[in-house]
Coordinates of C-alpha atoms in Angstrom, one line a residue:
X30 CA -8.8 -1.1 30.8
X31 CA -8.0 -3.9 28.3
X32 CA -5.9 -6.8 29.5
X33 CA -2.3 -6.9 28.4
X34 CA -0.6 -10.1 27.3
X35 CA 1.9 -11.6 29.6
X36 CA 5.5 -10.7 28.8
X37 CA 8.1 -13.3 27.9
X38 CA 10.9 -13.9 30.4
X39 CA 8.8 -14.4 33.5
X40 CA 6.1 -12.2 35.2
X41 CA 8.3 -9.1 35.2
X42 CA 9.0 -9.4 31.5
X43 CA 12.0 -7.9 29.7
X44 CA 13.3 -4.5 30.8
X45 CA 11.6 -1.5 29.1
X46 CA 14.9 -0.4 27.5
X47 CA 15.2 -3.7 25.6
X48 CA 15.3 -3.0 21.9
X49 CA 13.8 -5.1 19.1
X50 CA 16.2 -7.9 18.0
X51 CA 18.8 -6.6 15.6
X52 CA 17.7 -6.7 11.9
X53 CA 14.0 -6.8 12.7
X54 CA 11.9 -3.9 11.4
X55 CA 9.0 -2.5 13.4
X56 CA 6.1 -2.0 10.9
X57 CA 3.4 -2.0 13.6
X58 CA 5.1 0.6 15.7
X59 CA 5.9 2.8 12.7
X60 CA 2.3 2.6 11.6
X61 CA 0.9 3.5 15.0
X62 CA 3.2 6.5 15.3
X63 CA 2.4 7.8 11.8
X64 CA -1.4 7.5 12.4
X65 CA -1.5 9.0 15.8
X66 CA 0.3 12.1 14.5
X67 CA -2.6 12.6 12.1
X68 CA -5.3 12.7 14.8
X69 CA -5.6 16.1 16.4
X70 CA -6.5 16.5 20.1
X71 CA -9.7 18.4 19.1
X72 CA -10.9 15.5 17.0
X73 CA -10.2 13.1 19.8
X74 CA -12.1 15.2 22.3
X75 CA -9.0 16.3 24.3
X76 CA -8.7 19.8 25.6
X77 CA -5.5 21.6 24.6
X78 CA -3.7 23.6 27.2
X79 CA -0.4 25.3 26.4
X80 CA 2.0 24.6 23.6
X81 CA 2.2 21.0 22.3
X82 CA 5.6 19.8 21.0
X83 CA 4.2 16.9 19.0
X84 CA 1.8 16.8 16.1
X85 CA -1.4 14.8 16.7
X86 CA -1.9 12.8 19.9
X87 CA 0.7 11.9 22.5
X88 CA 1.4 8.3 23.3
X89 CA -0.2 8.5 26.7
X90 CA -3.3 10.1 25.2
X91 CA -3.7 7.2 22.7
X92 CA -3.3 4.7 25.5
X93 CA -5.9 6.5 27.7
X94 CA -8.5 6.7 24.9
X95 CA -7.9 3.0 23.9
X96 CA -8.2 1.8 27.5
X97 CA -4.7 0.3 27.8
X98 CA -1.7 1.4 29.9
X99 CA 0.8 3.9 28.7
X100 CA 3.6 1.4 29.4
X101 CA 1.9 -1.2 27.2
X102 CA 1.3 1.2 24.3
X103 CA 4.9 2.3 24.5
X104 CA 6.0 -1.3 24.1
X105 CA 3.8 -1.7 21.1
X106 CA 5.1 1.5 19.4
X107 CA 8.7 0.7 20.2
X108 CA 8.4 -2.9 18.9
X109 CA 9.0 -4.5 22.3
X110 CA 5.7 -6.2 22.2
X111 CA 4.5 -7.6 18.8
X112 CA 1.5 -9.7 19.8
X113 CA -1.4 -7.4 20.7
X114 CA -4.9 -8.9 20.8
X115 CA -7.5 -8.2 18.2
X116 CA -9.4 -6.4 21.0
X117 CA -6.5 -4.0 21.6
X118 CA -6.0 -3.4 17.9
X119 CA -9.7 -2.7 17.4
X120 CA -9.5 -0.1 20.3
X121 CA -6.5 1.5 18.7
X122 CA -8.2 1.6 15.3
X123 CA -11.1 3.4 16.9
X124 CA -8.9 6.0 18.6
X125 CA -6.9 6.6 15.4
X126 CA -10.0 7.0 13.3
X127 CA -9.1 4.3 10.9
X128 CA -11.4 3.3 8.0
X129 CA -11.9 -0.3 7.0
X130 CA -8.8 -0.5 4.8
X131 CA -6.5 1.0 7.5
X132 CA -8.1 -1.1 10.2
X133 CA -7.5 -4.3 8.2
X134 CA -3.9 -3.1 7.6
X135 CA -3.4 -2.6 11.4
X136 CA -4.8 -6.0 12.2
X137 CA -2.4 -7.5 9.6
X138 CA 0.5 -5.8 11.2
X139 CA -0.5 -7.1 14.6
X140 CA 1.0 -10.5 13.6
X141 CA 4.4 -8.9 13.3
X142 CA 6.7 -12.0 13.7
X143 CA 8.0 -13.5 10.5
X144 CA 6.2 -16.8 11.5
X145 CA 2.9 -15.0 11.1
X146 CA 3.5 -13.5 7.7
X147 CA 1.2 -14.3 4.8
X148 CA 1.8 -17.8 3.4
X149 CA 2.2 -18.3 -0.3
X150 CA -0.9 -19.7 -2.0
X151 CA -1.4 -20.7 -5.6
X152 CA 0.8 -20.5 -8.7
X153 CA 2.9 -17.6 -9.8
X154 CA 2.7 -18.5 -13.5
X155 CA -0.1 -17.2 -15.7
X156 CA -2.5 -20.1 -16.6
X157 CA -2.6 -20.9 -20.3
X158 CA -6.3 -20.1 -20.4
X159 CA -5.7 -16.7 -19.0
X160 CA -3.0 -16.0 -21.6
X161 CA -5.5 -16.9 -24.3
X162 CA -8.1 -14.6 -22.8
X163 CA -5.5 -11.8 -22.6
X164 CA -4.6 -12.1 -26.3
X165 CA -8.3 -12.2 -27.3
X166 CA -9.1 -8.8 -25.5
X167 CA -9.1 -6.0 -28.0
X168 CA -8.5 -3.4 -25.3
X169 CA -5.2 -2.6 -23.5
X170 CA -4.8 -5.5 -21.0
X171 CA -2.0 -7.0 -19.0
X172 CA -1.3 -9.4 -16.1
X173 CA 0.4 -8.0 -13.0
X174 CA 1.7 -9.8 -9.9
X175 CA 1.5 -8.6 -6.3
X176 CA 4.7 -6.6 -6.8
X177 CA 3.2 -4.6 -9.7
X178 CA 5.6 -6.4 -12.1
X179 CA 4.0 -6.9 -15.6
X180 CA 4.0 -10.7 -16.2
X181 CA 2.2 -10.6 -19.6
X182 CA 0.6 -8.0 -21.8
X183 CA -1.2 -7.8 -25.1
X184 CA -0.2 -5.6 -28.0
X185 CA -2.8 -2.9 -27.1
X186 CA -1.3 -2.5 -23.7
X187 CA 2.2 -2.2 -25.1
X188 CA 1.0 0.4 -27.6
X189 CA -0.6 2.4 -24.8
X190 CA 2.4 2.6 -22.6
X191 CA 5.9 1.2 -22.4
X192 CA 5.2 0.8 -18.7
X193 CA 3.1 -2.2 -19.6
X194 CA 6.0 -4.0 -21.4
X195 CA 6.6 -7.5 -20.1
X196 CA 9.2 -7.5 -17.4
X197 CA 8.7 -3.9 -16.4
X198 CA 7.5 -2.7 -13.0
X199 CA 4.7 -0.1 -12.9
X200 CA 5.9 1.6 -9.7
X201 CA 9.4 2.0 -11.0
X202 CA 8.1 3.4 -14.4
X203 CA 5.7 5.7 -12.6
X204 CA 8.3 7.3 -10.3
X205 CA 11.5 7.0 -12.4
X206 CA 10.5 7.4 -16.1
X207 CA 9.9 11.0 -17.1
X208 CA 8.0 9.9 -20.3
X209 CA 5.7 7.8 -18.2
X210 CA 5.1 10.6 -15.7
X211 CA 4.2 12.9 -18.6
X212 CA 1.4 10.6 -19.7
X213 CA -0.6 11.1 -16.4
X214 CA -2.0 14.6 -15.9
X215 CA -3.2 13.4 -12.5
X216 CA 0.3 11.9 -11.7
X217 CA 0.2 13.0 -8.0
X218 CA -3.1 11.2 -7.3
X219 CA -2.0 8.2 -9.3
X220 CA 1.1 7.9 -7.2
X221 CA -0.9 8.2 -4.0
X222 CA -3.1 5.3 -5.2
X223 CA -0.1 3.1 -6.1
X224 CA 1.8 3.7 -2.9
X225 CA -1.3 3.2 -0.8
X226 CA -1.9 -0.1 -2.6
X227 CA 1.7 -1.1 -2.0
X228 CA 1.3 -0.4 1.7
X229 CA -1.8 -2.6 1.8
X230 CA -0.3 -5.5 -0.1
X231 CA 3.0 -5.6 1.8
X232 CA 1.6 -5.6 5.3
X233 CA 4.1 -7.8 7.2
X234 CA 5.3 -9.6 4.1
X235 CA 9.1 -10.2 4.2
X236 CA 9.2 -10.8 0.4
X237 CA 12.6 -9.8 -0.9
X238 CA 11.1 -8.4 -4.1
X239 CA 9.2 -5.8 -2.0
X240 CA 12.4 -4.9 -0.2
X241 CA 14.2 -4.4 -3.6
X242 CA 11.4 -2.1 -4.8
X243 CA 11.4 0.1 -1.7
X244 CA 15.2 0.3 -1.8
X245 CA 15.1 1.2 -5.5
X246 CA 12.5 3.9 -4.9
X247 CA 14.0 5.3 -1.7
X248 CA 15.9 8.0 -3.5
X249 CA 12.7 9.4 -5.1
X250 CA 11.4 12.5 -3.1
X251 CA 7.8 11.9 -4.0
X252 CA 7.9 8.2 -3.0
X253 CA 9.6 9.1 0.3
X254 CA 6.9 11.6 1.0
X255 CA 4.0 9.2 0.3
X256 CA 5.7 6.2 2.0
X257 CA 6.1 8.3 5.2
X258 CA 2.4 8.9 5.4
X259 CA 1.5 5.2 5.9
X260 CA -1.7 5.6 4.0
X261 CA -3.4 2.4 2.9
X262 CA -5.6 2.1 -0.1
X263 CA -7.2 -0.9 -1.8
X264 CA -7.3 -1.1 -5.5
X265 CA -10.7 -0.6 -7.0
X266 CA -12.3 0.0 -10.4
X267 CA -12.2 3.6 -11.6
X268 CA -11.1 5.9 -14.4
X269 CA -7.7 7.1 -15.4
X270 CA -6.6 10.0 -17.6
X271 CA -3.8 9.5 -20.0
X272 CA -2.2 11.8 -22.5
X273 CA -0.8 9.6 -25.2
X274 CA 2.0 11.1 -27.3
X275 CA 0.4 9.8 -30.6
X276 CA -3.4 9.8 -30.1
X277 CA -3.8 12.5 -27.5
X278 CA -5.8 12.7 -24.3
X279 CA -7.7 9.6 -23.2
X280 CA -10.1 8.9 -20.3
X281 CA -10.2 5.2 -19.7
X282 CA -12.0 2.8 -17.4
X283 CA -9.5 0.7 -15.4
X284 CA -10.6 -2.6 -14.0
X285 CA -8.5 -5.2 -12.1
X286 CA -9.7 -8.8 -11.9
X287 CA -7.9 -11.3 -9.7
X288 CA -6.8 -14.5 -11.3
X289 CA -8.1 -17.4 -9.2
X290 CA -5.7 -20.1 -8.2
X291 CA -2.7 -17.9 -8.4
X292 CA -0.5 -16.1 -5.9
X293 CA -1.8 -12.5 -6.3
X294 CA -1.9 -12.4 -10.1
X295 CA -4.5 -10.0 -11.6
X296 CA -5.8 -9.1 -15.1
X297 CA -5.9 -5.3 -15.6
X298 CA -7.9 -3.9 -18.5
X299 CA -8.0 -0.3 -19.7
X300 CA -11.1 0.3 -21.8
X301 CA -13.1 3.2 -23.2
X302 CA -16.8 3.8 -23.1
X303 CA -18.4 2.4 -26.3
X304 CA -18.9 5.0 -29.0
X305 CA -16.9 7.6 -27.3
X306 CA -14.1 9.8 -28.7
X307 CA -11.8 7.9 -26.3
X308 CA -12.8 4.6 -28.0
X309 CA -11.9 6.1 -31.4
X310 CA -8.6 7.3 -30.2
X311 CA -7.8 4.0 -28.5
X312 CA -8.5 2.2 -31.8
X313 CA -5.9 4.5 -33.5
X314 CA -3.2 3.0 -31.3
X315 CA -2.8 0.0 -33.6
X316 CA -3.2 -0.1 -37.4

């Protein structure tokens, strides 16, 4: 069985009914609970006898398979212990069948105290050279920050979608703007991607802007559904289908390039294959 960290307050530690301090969230516990509910006993190699009252694995089953005590796992899930070792987290990742993105997310959540949250690094302003590059690109391109706010965009991007207007937020546009939703025939998969990316980038970050976004989106049924899944998905290059109201259907490549020396800024470019019908339609966006 994996060793448990000593509890604060002496050898006996705090009583088990002690709650997390008021005002503190419990992202690690919420994530563990959500992920164990997705692992069936059959997949975990556990024989099922009788009727089970919970989806997925029970807490004691996760503890047993991970090689830790049920009491310790309960403390982790309830937020009473927020400092598990990497060894414990790796064992839980194995039991919960986490892929690399989800495992990395779990390890990030393991440093749950505000003191362990990600420090700010680099500038939040777009460097002048990157602005010049942005204006020189003859494809829809924009600069986004880690909150999916659009910091800068070229005229091609603004012609492609009002969601790329400077000052807008892509998440809010995607979930709250009917005209923006109508542009994406694969809207459901696009929203899955964005919320999974949001989960990944937030981690344990106490950034107020993230809190504002989640509060603003909390009334949206689709967002609530996806947020409750605790899925994590890193952003990667791919294609996106768009139905533009003026030039019709487009299939575009979407690439996201991080801007070095900044705090999470990235250059996002939508571009069509050379010589394709999509390239011709994209050119028709501007006179």
